[in-house]
Amino acid sequence: MPETARLQMGDKAVDLPVVVGTEDERALDISTLRAQTGYITLDDGYGNTGACQSAITFIDGEQGILRYRGIPIEQLAEHSNFIEAAYLLIWGELPTQRQLNDFSDLLTKHQALHEAIRHHFDLFPSNSPPMAVLSAVLNALSCFNPEFLRIDDENSFQEAAARLMAKVRTIAAYSYRHDRGYPTIHPHPDKKYTANFLHMMFSQPYKDYEPDPEQVRALDLLLLLHADHEQNCSTATVRMVGSSGANLFASVAAGVCALWGPLHGGANVAVVDMLEEIRRTKTTVKDFVQQVKDKRNGIRLMGFGHRVYKNFDPRSRIIKKACEAVLAKLQRKDPLLELAEELEAVALEDSYFVDRKLYPNVDFYSGTILRAIGIPHSMFTVMFAIGRMPGWIAQWYEARKAASPRLHRPRQVYIGPAQRSYTPLDKRG
Ligand code: ACO
């Protein structure tokens, strides 16, 4: 007998089906609630609303667990790489050597940009926000590939997905170099995904950039750790846009816009801004924490807290360790990393943060590792977008493949004026 939960509303009892996930998490299926009772549910910010059933990523926010397709993030971080993890997320299984080679070859094939796309960069003013450029150019890719906009065609999906994965880093590097007035560097056919990105960012026409292998590894790890995170703001946006039947290019361009905000992906920039401000103003860590705790100041400890994690975000621990390893390898110190560590130690002992279960999230240390790799501050959130691309693609695909994909369309409780008559202009005021 399938499990149900009974909702008693006055004399009326409604039995709601219970949906049970692989890890025994439970949800009430309220899809017929309004038809049966006239009521809807209200959940500001969707903190308690499951928008879909998904087989891609599992998070246990209380325990601090994250798995891609069942595999713990710690194991992937240790043994895998970004491209293999991307394959796993999109296709559901780890690739064989042959599948991995074919996938890598496909990405290499599509990594260059159409010349006309390259001219788009000339039309953006200098100092354009790189996330705006990224979103615009990703969306513009659809104009160059109209044959791959058929949303229910498997071949179209594969071609569009490969182009997005391959070109997102080329677009990112071109936008950076264009902004600086540097000549563009074409992707190198023999370089791997992450090394190729650094090549396009930092090589010169007369001299190849040779990053330390530890920096390449750390960046690849960072991309892997950002690759998916179930129904976060940008991924939910991608699924929402895709639910209208919009193509993959348009849907991920919308995801980039959602990621941009400082409460989501933009937090990696906000953390470094915050650390720099603390240093500039010579504020002590204790004083800064006091300022955060006093709500009248409206200051948040950026990089702390998470809608789902009420424990350590496992990614933040991995990133912190990797950041220390890169700096040790380069024999460098970063005063911002030391400051972040000090802030973390003070916050984790403070009842304000302990009581609210506020722990470091993925963004707390990602800015410091990006600094160690040499990525400029303006590009931090773009790096998050490059990492999140396979997750957006996988989630869009899963939603399109659902047995009966539905338009996402939340309801509301209207609290505006009751019906009233139109007042002609000369009778107002
Ligand atoms: N600093 C200080 N107080 C905080 C913080 C913070 N970083 N985060 C939450 N709180 C407090 C809130 O003021 C609230 O306090 P109250 O109960 O006294 O009113 C309580 O903790 C709960 O906070 P909410 O805002 O309700 O939590 P929510 O789940 O809506 O927000 C969020 C999660 C947006 C991530 C929040 O913790 C935050 O703003 N963090 C800083 C920004 C950040 O790091 N974002 C990146 C998140 S990870 C990602 O998206 C990739």
CSV table of C-alpha atoms and ligand atoms in Angstrom, one decimal:
chain,number,residue,atom,x,y,z
A,1,MET,CA,0.0,0.0,0.0
A,2,PRO,CA,1.6,3.3,-1.1
A,3,GLU,CA,2.3,5.7,1.9
A,4,THR,CA,0.0,8.7,2.2
A,5,ALA,CA,-0.3,11.6,4.6
A,6,ARG,CA,-3.7,12.8,5.7
A,7,LEU,CA,-4.5,16.5,5.7
A,8,GLN,CA,-7.6,17.4,7.7
A,9,MET,CA,-9.2,20.7,6.7
A,10,GLY,CA,-12.4,21.2,8.7
A,11,ASP,CA,-14.6,18.2,7.9
A,12,LYS,CA,-12.7,17.3,4.8
A,13,ALA,CA,-9.8,14.9,4.9
A,14,VAL,CA,-7.4,14.7,1.9
A,15,ASP,CA,-4.9,11.9,1.4
A,16,LEU,CA,-1.7,13.1,-0.1
A,17,PRO,CA,0.7,10.6,-1.7
A,18,VAL,CA,4.1,10.4,-0.1
A,19,VAL,CA,7.0,10.4,-2.6
A,20,VAL,CA,10.1,8.6,-1.2
A,21,GLY,CA,13.6,9.3,-2.7
A,22,THR,CA,16.5,6.9,-3.0
A,23,GLU,CA,18.0,8.2,0.3
A,24,ASP,CA,14.6,8.0,2.1
A,25,GLU,CA,13.9,11.7,1.9
A,26,ARG,CA,10.2,12.2,1.8
A,27,ALA,CA,7.9,14.6,0.0
A,28,LEU,CA,4.1,15.2,0.0
A,29,ASP,CA,2.7,15.3,-3.5
A,30,ILE,CA,0.4,18.2,-3.4
A,31,SER,CA,-0.3,18.4,-7.2
A,32,THR,CA,-4.0,17.7,-6.7
A,33,LEU,CA,-4.5,19.8,-3.5
A,34,ARG,CA,-6.1,22.8,-5.2
A,35,ALA,CA,-8.4,20.6,-7.3
A,36,GLN,CA,-9.5,18.8,-4.2
A,37,THR,CA,-9.7,21.6,-1.7
A,38,GLY,CA,-9.3,25.0,-3.4
A,39,TYR,CA,-6.1,25.7,-1.5
A,40,ILE,CA,-2.6,26.2,-2.8
A,41,THR,CA,0.6,26.0,-0.7
A,42,LEU,CA,2.7,29.1,0.0
A,43,ASP,CA,6.4,28.8,0.4
A,44,ASP,CA,8.3,32.1,0.1
A,45,GLY,CA,11.7,31.4,-1.6
A,46,TYR,CA,10.8,27.8,-2.2
A,47,GLY,CA,12.7,26.7,0.9
A,48,ASN,CA,10.4,23.8,1.4
A,49,THR,CA,9.3,23.0,-2.1
A,50,GLY,CA,10.5,20.3,-4.3
A,51,ALA,CA,10.2,21.4,-7.9
A,52,CYS,CA,11.0,18.1,-9.5
A,53,GLN,CA,12.3,14.5,-9.0
A,54,SER,CA,15.9,14.3,-10.1
A,55,ALA,CA,18.5,11.5,-10.4
A,56,ILE,CA,21.5,13.8,-10.9
A,57,THR,CA,22.8,15.2,-7.6
A,58,PHE,CA,22.1,14.3,-4.0
A,59,ILE,CA,22.7,16.7,-1.1
A,60,ASP,CA,22.1,16.0,2.6
A,61,GLY,CA,22.4,19.5,4.0
A,62,GLU,CA,22.3,18.3,7.7
A,63,GLN,CA,25.2,15.9,7.2
A,64,GLY,CA,27.1,18.0,4.7
A,65,ILE,CA,27.0,15.3,2.0
A,66,LEU,CA,27.2,15.9,-1.8
A,67,ARG,CA,27.2,13.2,-4.5
A,68,TYR,CA,27.1,13.4,-8.3
A,69,ARG,CA,25.0,10.4,-9.6
A,70,GLY,CA,25.6,8.7,-6.3
A,71,ILE,CA,29.4,9.2,-6.2
A,72,PRO,CA,30.7,11.2,-3.2
A,73,ILE,CA,32.2,14.6,-4.1
A,74,GLU,CA,35.3,13.7,-2.1
A,75,GLN,CA,36.0,10.7,-4.3
A,76,LEU,CA,35.5,12.6,-7.5
A,77,ALA,CA,37.7,15.4,-6.2
A,78,GLU,CA,40.5,12.9,-5.5
A,79,HIS,CA,40.3,10.7,-8.5
A,80,SER,CA,38.4,12.4,-11.3
A,81,ASN,CA,38.6,15.5,-13.4
A,82,PHE,CA,36.1,18.1,-14.7
A,83,ILE,CA,35.5,16.6,-18.1
A,84,GLU,CA,34.9,13.1,-16.7
A,85,ALA,CA,32.6,14.5,-14.0
A,86,ALA,CA,30.7,16.5,-16.7
A,87,TYR,CA,30.2,13.3,-18.7
A,88,LEU,CA,29.0,11.6,-15.5
A,89,LEU,CA,26.5,14.4,-14.8
A,90,ILE,CA,25.1,14.6,-18.3
A,91,TRP,CA,25.0,10.9,-19.3
A,92,GLY,CA,24.5,9.3,-15.8
A,93,GLU,CA,27.6,7.0,-15.8
A,94,LEU,CA,31.3,7.4,-15.7
A,95,PRO,CA,32.7,7.1,-19.2
A,96,THR,CA,34.8,4.3,-20.6
A,97,GLN,CA,38.2,5.4,-21.9
A,98,ARG,CA,36.7,5.4,-25.4
A,99,GLN,CA,33.7,7.4,-24.4
A,100,LEU,CA,35.9,9.9,-22.6
A,101,ASN,CA,38.2,10.2,-25.7
A,102,ASP,CA,35.2,10.8,-28.0
A,103,PHE,CA,33.7,13.4,-25.6
A,104,SER,CA,37.1,15.2,-25.3
A,105,ASP,CA,37.5,15.1,-29.1
A,106,LEU,CA,34.0,16.6,-29.6
A,107,LEU,CA,34.8,19.4,-27.2
A,108,THR,CA,38.1,20.1,-29.0
A,109,LYS,CA,36.2,20.1,-32.3
A,110,HIS,CA,33.8,22.8,-31.1
A,111,GLN,CA,36.0,25.0,-29.0
A,112,ALA,CA,36.7,27.7,-31.6
A,113,LEU,CA,34.2,30.6,-32.1
A,114,HIS,CA,32.7,31.7,-35.4
A,115,GLU,CA,34.4,34.8,-36.7
A,116,ALA,CA,31.1,36.7,-36.5
A,117,ILE,CA,30.8,35.8,-32.8
A,118,ARG,CA,34.3,37.2,-32.3
A,119,HIS,CA,33.1,40.6,-33.6
A,120,HIS,CA,30.4,40.7,-31.0
A,121,PHE,CA,33.1,41.5,-28.4
A,122,ASP,CA,34.0,44.7,-30.2
A,123,LEU,CA,30.5,46.0,-29.6
A,124,PHE,CA,30.6,45.8,-25.8
A,125,PRO,CA,32.0,48.8,-24.1
A,126,SER,CA,35.2,48.3,-22.0
A,127,ASN,CA,34.5,47.4,-18.4
A,128,SER,CA,31.3,45.5,-19.4
A,129,PRO,CA,30.4,43.1,-16.6
A,130,PRO,CA,31.8,39.7,-17.9
A,131,MET,CA,28.6,37.9,-16.7
A,132,ALA,CA,26.5,40.1,-19.0
A,133,VAL,CA,28.9,39.4,-21.9
A,134,LEU,CA,28.9,35.7,-21.2
A,135,SER,CA,25.1,35.5,-21.1
A,136,ALA,CA,24.6,37.5,-24.2
A,137,VAL,CA,27.2,35.6,-26.3
A,138,LEU,CA,25.9,32.2,-25.1
A,139,ASN,CA,22.5,33.2,-26.2
A,140,ALA,CA,23.8,34.5,-29.5
A,141,LEU,CA,25.3,31.0,-30.2
A,142,SER,CA,21.7,29.9,-30.9
A,143,CYS,CA,21.7,32.3,-34.0
A,144,PHE,CA,24.7,30.4,-35.4
A,145,ASN,CA,23.2,26.9,-34.8
A,146,PRO,CA,19.5,27.1,-35.6
A,147,GLU,CA,19.7,23.5,-36.7
A,148,PHE,CA,20.3,22.5,-33.1
A,149,LEU,CA,17.4,24.2,-31.5
A,150,ARG,CA,15.0,21.3,-31.8
A,151,ILE,CA,14.5,20.5,-28.2
A,152,ASP,CA,13.2,16.9,-28.5
A,153,ASP,CA,15.9,15.8,-30.9
A,154,GLU,CA,18.7,13.7,-29.3
A,155,ASN,CA,21.3,14.7,-31.9
A,156,SER,CA,20.4,18.4,-31.5
A,157,PHE,CA,20.9,18.1,-27.8
A,158,GLN,CA,24.3,16.4,-28.1
A,159,GLU,CA,25.5,19.0,-30.6
A,160,ALA,CA,24.2,21.9,-28.5
A,161,ALA,CA,25.6,20.5,-25.3
A,162,ALA,CA,29.1,19.9,-26.8
A,163,ARG,CA,29.2,23.4,-28.2
A,164,LEU,CA,28.2,25.0,-25.0
A,165,MET,CA,30.7,23.1,-22.9
A,166,ALA,CA,33.5,23.7,-25.4
A,167,LYS,CA,32.8,27.4,-26.2
A,168,VAL,CA,31.9,28.7,-22.7
A,169,ARG,CA,35.6,29.0,-21.7
A,170,THR,CA,36.5,30.4,-25.1
A,171,ILE,CA,33.9,33.1,-24.7
A,172,ALA,CA,35.1,33.8,-21.2
A,173,ALA,CA,38.7,34.1,-22.2
A,174,TYR,CA,37.9,36.3,-25.2
A,175,SER,CA,35.8,38.6,-23.2
A,176,TYR,CA,38.6,39.1,-20.6
A,177,ARG,CA,41.2,39.7,-23.3
A,178,HIS,CA,39.0,42.0,-25.3
A,179,ASP,CA,38.3,44.1,-22.2
A,180,ARG,CA,42.1,44.4,-21.5
A,181,GLY,CA,42.8,45.2,-25.2
A,182,TYR,CA,44.9,42.1,-25.6
A,183,PRO,CA,44.9,40.1,-28.9
A,184,THR,CA,42.7,37.0,-28.7
A,185,ILE,CA,44.5,33.7,-28.4
A,186,HIS,CA,42.8,30.8,-30.2
A,187,PRO,CA,42.2,27.5,-28.4
A,188,HIS,CA,45.1,25.0,-28.8
A,189,PRO,CA,44.1,21.6,-30.3
A,190,ASP,CA,46.5,19.7,-28.1
A,191,LYS,CA,45.8,21.2,-24.7
A,192,LYS,CA,43.3,19.8,-22.3
A,193,TYR,CA,40.2,21.6,-21.3
A,194,THR,CA,41.4,23.5,-18.2
A,195,ALA,CA,45.0,24.1,-19.4
A,196,ASN,CA,43.5,25.4,-22.7
A,197,PHE,CA,41.4,27.9,-20.9
A,198,LEU,CA,44.5,29.3,-19.1
A,199,HIS,CA,46.3,29.3,-22.4
A,200,MET,CA,43.5,31.4,-24.0
A,201,MET,CA,43.5,33.7,-20.9
A,202,PHE,CA,47.2,34.3,-20.4
A,203,SER,CA,49.3,33.3,-23.4
A,204,GLN,CA,50.7,36.0,-25.7
A,205,PRO,CA,51.0,35.6,-29.5
A,206,TYR,CA,54.8,35.4,-29.1
A,207,LYS,CA,54.9,33.4,-25.9
A,208,ASP,CA,52.9,30.5,-24.5
A,209,TYR,CA,51.8,30.8,-20.9
A,210,GLU,CA,53.1,27.9,-18.8
A,211,PRO,CA,51.1,27.6,-15.6
A,212,ASP,CA,52.4,25.5,-12.7
A,213,PRO,CA,50.7,22.0,-13.1
A,214,GLU,CA,49.4,22.5,-9.5
A,215,GLN,CA,47.5,25.6,-10.7
A,216,VAL,CA,45.9,23.7,-13.6
A,217,ARG,CA,44.9,20.9,-11.3
A,218,ALA,CA,43.4,23.3,-8.7
A,219,LEU,CA,41.4,25.1,-11.4
A,220,ASP,CA,40.2,21.8,-12.8
A,221,LEU,CA,39.2,20.7,-9.3
A,222,LEU,CA,37.3,24.0,-8.7
A,223,LEU,CA,35.3,23.5,-11.9
A,224,LEU,CA,34.5,19.9,-10.9
A,225,LEU,CA,33.3,21.1,-7.5
A,226,HIS,CA,31.0,23.6,-9.1
A,227,ALA,CA,29.7,21.2,-11.7
A,228,ASP,CA,26.2,20.7,-10.2
A,229,HIS,CA,24.3,21.4,-7.0
A,230,GLU,CA,20.8,20.2,-7.6
A,231,GLN,CA,18.0,22.8,-7.6
A,232,ASN,CA,19.9,26.0,-6.7
A,233,CYS,CA,18.8,29.4,-8.0
A,234,SER,CA,20.5,29.2,-11.4
A,235,THR,CA,19.7,25.6,-12.1
A,236,ALA,CA,16.1,26.0,-11.2
A,237,THR,CA,16.1,29.0,-13.6
A,238,VAL,CA,17.5,26.8,-16.4
A,239,ARG,CA,14.8,24.2,-15.8
A,240,MET,CA,12.1,26.9,-15.5
A,241,VAL,CA,13.1,28.5,-18.8
A,242,GLY,CA,13.5,25.1,-20.5
A,243,SER,CA,10.0,24.2,-19.3
A,244,SER,CA,8.5,26.7,-21.7
A,245,GLY,CA,10.1,24.8,-24.5
A,246,ALA,CA,13.0,27.2,-24.8
A,247,ASN,CA,16.2,25.8,-26.3
A,248,LEU,CA,19.3,24.9,-24.4
A,249,PHE,CA,21.3,28.0,-25.4
A,250,ALA,CA,18.6,30.4,-24.2
A,251,SER,CA,18.1,28.3,-21.0
A,252,VAL,CA,21.7,28.3,-19.9
A,253,ALA,CA,22.0,32.0,-20.8
A,254,ALA,CA,19.3,32.7,-18.3
A,255,GLY,CA,21.1,30.5,-15.8
A,256,VAL,CA,24.2,32.7,-16.1
A,257,CYS,CA,22.0,35.8,-15.2
A,258,ALA,CA,20.7,34.0,-12.1
A,259,LEU,CA,24.2,33.0,-11.1
A,260,TRP,CA,25.4,36.6,-11.3
A,261,GLY,CA,23.7,37.8,-8.1
A,262,PRO,CA,25.8,38.1,-4.8
A,263,LEU,CA,23.5,35.8,-2.9
A,264,HIS,CA,24.4,33.0,-5.4
A,265,GLY,CA,27.5,32.7,-7.6
A,266,GLY,CA,28.4,36.4,-7.2
A,267,ALA,CA,29.3,35.6,-3.6
A,268,ASN,CA,32.8,34.5,-4.6
A,269,VAL,CA,33.5,38.2,-5.7
A,270,ALA,CA,31.6,39.5,-2.6
A,271,VAL,CA,33.8,37.4,-0.3
A,272,VAL,CA,37.0,38.9,-1.7
A,273,ASP,CA,35.6,42.4,-1.6
A,274,MET,CA,34.7,41.9,2.0
A,275,LEU,CA,38.1,40.5,2.9
A,276,GLU,CA,39.8,43.4,1.1
A,277,GLU,CA,37.6,45.9,2.8
A,278,ILE,CA,38.4,44.5,6.3
A,279,ARG,CA,42.1,44.8,5.5
A,280,ARG,CA,41.8,48.3,4.0
A,281,THR,CA,39.9,49.6,7.0
A,282,LYS,CA,42.1,47.7,9.4
A,283,THR,CA,39.0,46.3,11.1
A,284,THR,CA,39.7,43.5,13.5
A,285,VAL,CA,38.0,40.1,12.8
A,286,LYS,CA,36.2,40.4,16.1
A,287,ASP,CA,34.9,43.8,15.3
A,288,PHE,CA,33.8,42.7,11.9
A,289,VAL,CA,31.9,39.7,13.3
A,290,GLN,CA,30.2,42.1,15.8
A,291,GLN,CA,29.1,44.3,12.9
A,292,VAL,CA,27.6,41.3,11.0
A,293,LYS,CA,25.7,40.3,14.1
A,294,ASP,CA,24.2,43.7,14.5
A,295,LYS,CA,21.3,43.4,12.0
A,296,ARG,CA,21.0,47.2,11.8
A,297,ASN,CA,24.2,47.3,9.8
A,298,GLY,CA,22.8,45.1,7.1
A,299,ILE,CA,26.2,43.3,6.7
A,300,ARG,CA,26.4,39.6,6.0
A,301,LEU,CA,29.4,37.4,6.4
A,302,MET,CA,29.7,36.6,2.7
A,303,GLY,CA,30.6,33.0,1.9
A,304,PHE,CA,28.8,31.8,5.0
A,305,GLY,CA,25.3,30.2,5.2
A,306,HIS,CA,23.4,28.1,2.7
A,307,ARG,CA,19.8,27.4,2.0
A,308,VAL,CA,20.4,23.6,2.1
A,309,TYR,CA,23.6,23.0,4.1
A,310,LYS,CA,23.2,23.4,7.8
A,311,ASN,CA,26.6,21.9,8.3
A,312,PHE,CA,30.0,22.4,6.5
A,313,ASP,CA,29.6,22.6,2.7
A,314,PRO,CA,31.9,19.7,1.8
A,315,ARG,CA,33.2,21.7,-1.2
A,316,SER,CA,34.5,24.5,1.0
A,317,ARG,CA,36.8,22.0,2.9
A,318,ILE,CA,38.2,20.6,-0.3
A,319,ILE,CA,38.8,24.1,-1.8
A,320,LYS,CA,40.5,25.3,1.4
A,321,LYS,CA,42.9,22.4,1.3
A,322,ALA,CA,43.6,22.8,-2.4
A,323,CYS,CA,44.2,26.5,-1.9
A,324,GLU,CA,46.8,25.8,0.8
A,325,ALA,CA,48.5,23.2,-1.5
A,326,VAL,CA,48.7,25.7,-4.4
A,327,LEU,CA,50.1,28.4,-2.3
A,328,ALA,CA,52.6,26.0,-0.7
A,329,LYS,CA,53.7,24.8,-4.1
A,330,LEU,CA,54.2,28.4,-5.4
A,331,GLN,CA,55.9,29.3,-2.1
A,332,ARG,CA,53.4,32.1,-1.7
A,333,LYS,CA,51.3,33.5,1.1
A,334,ASP,CA,48.0,35.2,0.7
A,335,PRO,CA,47.0,37.5,3.5
A,336,LEU,CA,43.4,37.2,2.4
A,337,LEU,CA,43.5,33.4,2.9
A,338,GLU,CA,44.9,34.0,6.4
A,339,LEU,CA,42.2,36.5,7.1
A,340,ALA,CA,39.5,34.2,5.8
A,341,GLU,CA,40.8,31.4,8.1
A,342,GLU,CA,40.7,33.7,11.1
A,343,LEU,CA,37.2,34.8,10.3
A,344,GLU,CA,36.1,31.2,9.9
A,345,ALA,CA,37.6,30.3,13.3
A,346,VAL,CA,35.9,33.2,15.1
A,347,ALA,CA,32.5,32.7,13.4
A,348,LEU,CA,32.4,28.9,14.1
A,349,GLU,CA,32.8,29.6,17.8
A,350,ASP,CA,30.2,32.4,17.9
A,351,SER,CA,26.7,31.5,19.0
A,352,TYR,CA,25.1,33.8,16.4
A,353,PHE,CA,26.5,31.5,13.6
A,354,VAL,CA,26.3,28.3,15.6
A,355,ASP,CA,22.6,28.8,16.5
A,356,ARG,CA,21.7,29.6,12.9
A,357,LYS,CA,23.8,26.7,11.6
A,358,LEU,CA,25.9,29.1,9.4
A,359,TYR,CA,29.0,27.4,8.0
A,360,PRO,CA,31.4,28.3,5.2
A,361,ASN,CA,29.9,27.6,1.8
A,362,VAL,CA,31.7,26.9,-1.5
A,363,ASP,CA,32.3,30.6,-2.1
A,364,PHE,CA,34.2,31.3,1.1
A,365,TYR,CA,37.5,30.0,-0.2
A,366,SER,CA,36.9,29.9,-3.9
A,367,GLY,CA,38.0,33.5,-4.4
A,368,THR,CA,41.3,32.9,-2.6
A,369,ILE,CA,42.1,29.8,-4.7
A,370,LEU,CA,41.2,31.7,-7.9
A,371,ARG,CA,43.6,34.4,-6.8
A,372,ALA,CA,46.3,31.8,-6.3
A,373,ILE,CA,45.7,30.5,-9.9
A,374,GLY,CA,46.0,34.1,-11.2
A,375,ILE,CA,42.3,34.5,-12.3
A,376,PRO,CA,41.4,38.2,-12.0
A,377,HIS,CA,38.7,39.2,-9.6
A,378,SER,CA,36.3,40.4,-12.3
A,379,MET,CA,36.2,36.8,-13.7
A,380,PHE,CA,35.5,34.9,-10.5
A,381,THR,CA,31.7,34.4,-11.1
A,382,VAL,CA,32.5,33.5,-14.8
A,383,MET,CA,34.6,30.7,-13.5
A,384,PHE,CA,31.6,29.4,-11.5
A,385,ALA,CA,29.5,29.6,-14.7
A,386,ILE,CA,32.1,27.5,-16.7
A,387,GLY,CA,32.0,24.9,-13.9
A,388,ARG,CA,28.3,24.9,-13.6
A,389,MET,CA,27.7,24.4,-17.4
A,390,PRO,CA,27.5,20.5,-17.3
A,391,GLY,CA,25.0,20.7,-14.4
A,392,TRP,CA,22.8,23.1,-16.2
A,393,ILE,CA,23.0,20.9,-19.4
A,394,ALA,CA,22.3,17.7,-17.4
A,395,GLN,CA,19.3,19.3,-15.6
A,396,TRP,CA,17.8,20.8,-18.7
A,397,TYR,CA,18.1,17.4,-20.5
A,398,GLU,CA,16.6,15.5,-17.5
A,399,ALA,CA,13.6,17.9,-17.4
A,400,ARG,CA,13.0,17.6,-21.2
A,401,LYS,CA,13.2,13.8,-21.0
A,402,ALA,CA,10.7,13.6,-18.1
A,403,ALA,CA,7.7,11.4,-19.0
A,404,SER,CA,5.4,14.4,-19.3
A,405,PRO,CA,7.4,17.7,-19.0
A,406,ARG,CA,5.2,20.5,-17.7
A,407,LEU,CA,5.4,24.2,-18.0
A,408,HIS,CA,6.7,25.6,-14.6
A,409,ARG,CA,4.2,28.1,-13.4
A,410,PRO,CA,4.0,28.8,-9.7
A,411,ARG,CA,0.8,30.4,-8.3
A,412,GLN,CA,0.5,33.2,-5.8
A,413,VAL,CA,-1.7,34.6,-3.1
A,414,TYR,CA,-2.8,38.0,-4.4
A,415,ILE,CA,-2.7,40.8,-1.7
A,416,GLY,CA,-3.2,43.9,-3.9
A,417,PRO,CA,-6.3,46.1,-4.0
A,418,ALA,CA,-9.7,44.5,-4.4
A,419,GLN,CA,-11.6,45.3,-7.6
A,420,ARG,CA,-12.1,49.1,-8.1
A,421,SER,CA,-13.1,51.3,-11.0
A,422,TYR,CA,-10.8,53.1,-13.4
A,423,THR,CA,-10.5,56.8,-12.6
A,424,PRO,CA,-10.2,59.1,-15.6
A,425,LEU,CA,-7.0,61.3,-15.6
A,426,ASP,CA,-8.8,64.6,-14.9
A,427,LYS,CA,-10.5,63.1,-11.8
A,428,ARG,CA,-7.3,61.9,-10.1
A,429,GLY,CA,-5.1,63.6,-7.5
B,1,ACO,N1,25.8,36.4,7.6
B,1,ACO,C1,25.0,36.8,8.7
B,1,ACO,N2,23.8,36.3,8.9
B,1,ACO,C2,23.3,35.4,8.1
B,1,ACO,C3,24.0,34.9,7.0
B,1,ACO,C4,25.3,35.5,6.7
B,1,ACO,N3,26.1,35.1,5.7
B,1,ACO,N4,23.3,34.0,6.3
B,1,ACO,C5,22.2,33.9,7.0
B,1,ACO,N5,22.2,34.7,8.1
B,1,ACO,C6,21.1,34.8,9.1
B,1,ACO,C7,19.9,35.6,8.6
B,1,ACO,O1,20.1,37.0,8.9
B,1,ACO,C8,18.8,35.0,9.4
B,1,ACO,O2,18.9,35.5,10.7
B,1,ACO,P1,17.5,35.6,11.6
B,1,ACO,O3,17.0,34.2,11.8
B,1,ACO,O4,18.0,36.3,12.8
B,1,ACO,O5,16.6,36.5,10.8
B,1,ACO,C9,19.2,33.5,9.4
B,1,ACO,O6,20.6,33.5,9.3
B,1,ACO,C10,18.6,32.7,8.2
B,1,ACO,O7,19.0,33.3,7.0
B,1,ACO,P2,18.1,33.3,5.7
B,1,ACO,O8,18.5,34.5,4.9
B,1,ACO,O9,16.7,33.1,6.0
B,1,ACO,O10,18.7,32.0,5.0
B,1,ACO,P3,18.5,31.7,3.5
B,1,ACO,O11,18.5,30.2,3.4
B,1,ACO,O12,17.4,32.4,2.9
B,1,ACO,O13,19.8,32.3,2.8
B,1,ACO,C11,21.9,32.5,1.9
B,1,ACO,C12,20.9,31.5,2.4
B,1,ACO,C13,21.3,33.5,0.9
B,1,ACO,C14,23.0,31.8,1.2
B,1,ACO,C15,22.5,33.3,3.1
B,1,ACO,O14,23.0,32.4,4.0
B,1,ACO,C16,23.4,34.4,2.7
B,1,ACO,O15,23.0,35.5,2.3
B,1,ACO,N6,24.8,34.1,2.7
B,1,ACO,C17,25.8,35.0,2.3
B,1,ACO,C18,25.8,35.0,0.7
B,1,ACO,C19,26.5,33.8,0.2
B,1,ACO,O16,27.6,33.4,0.7
B,1,ACO,N7,25.9,33.2,-0.8
B,1,ACO,C20,26.4,32.0,-1.5
B,1,ACO,C21,25.6,30.8,-1.2
B,1,ACO,S1,26.3,29.4,-1.9
B,1,ACO,C22,25.9,29.5,-3.6
B,1,ACO,O17,24.8,30.0,-3.9
B,1,ACO,C23,26.8,29.1,-4.6
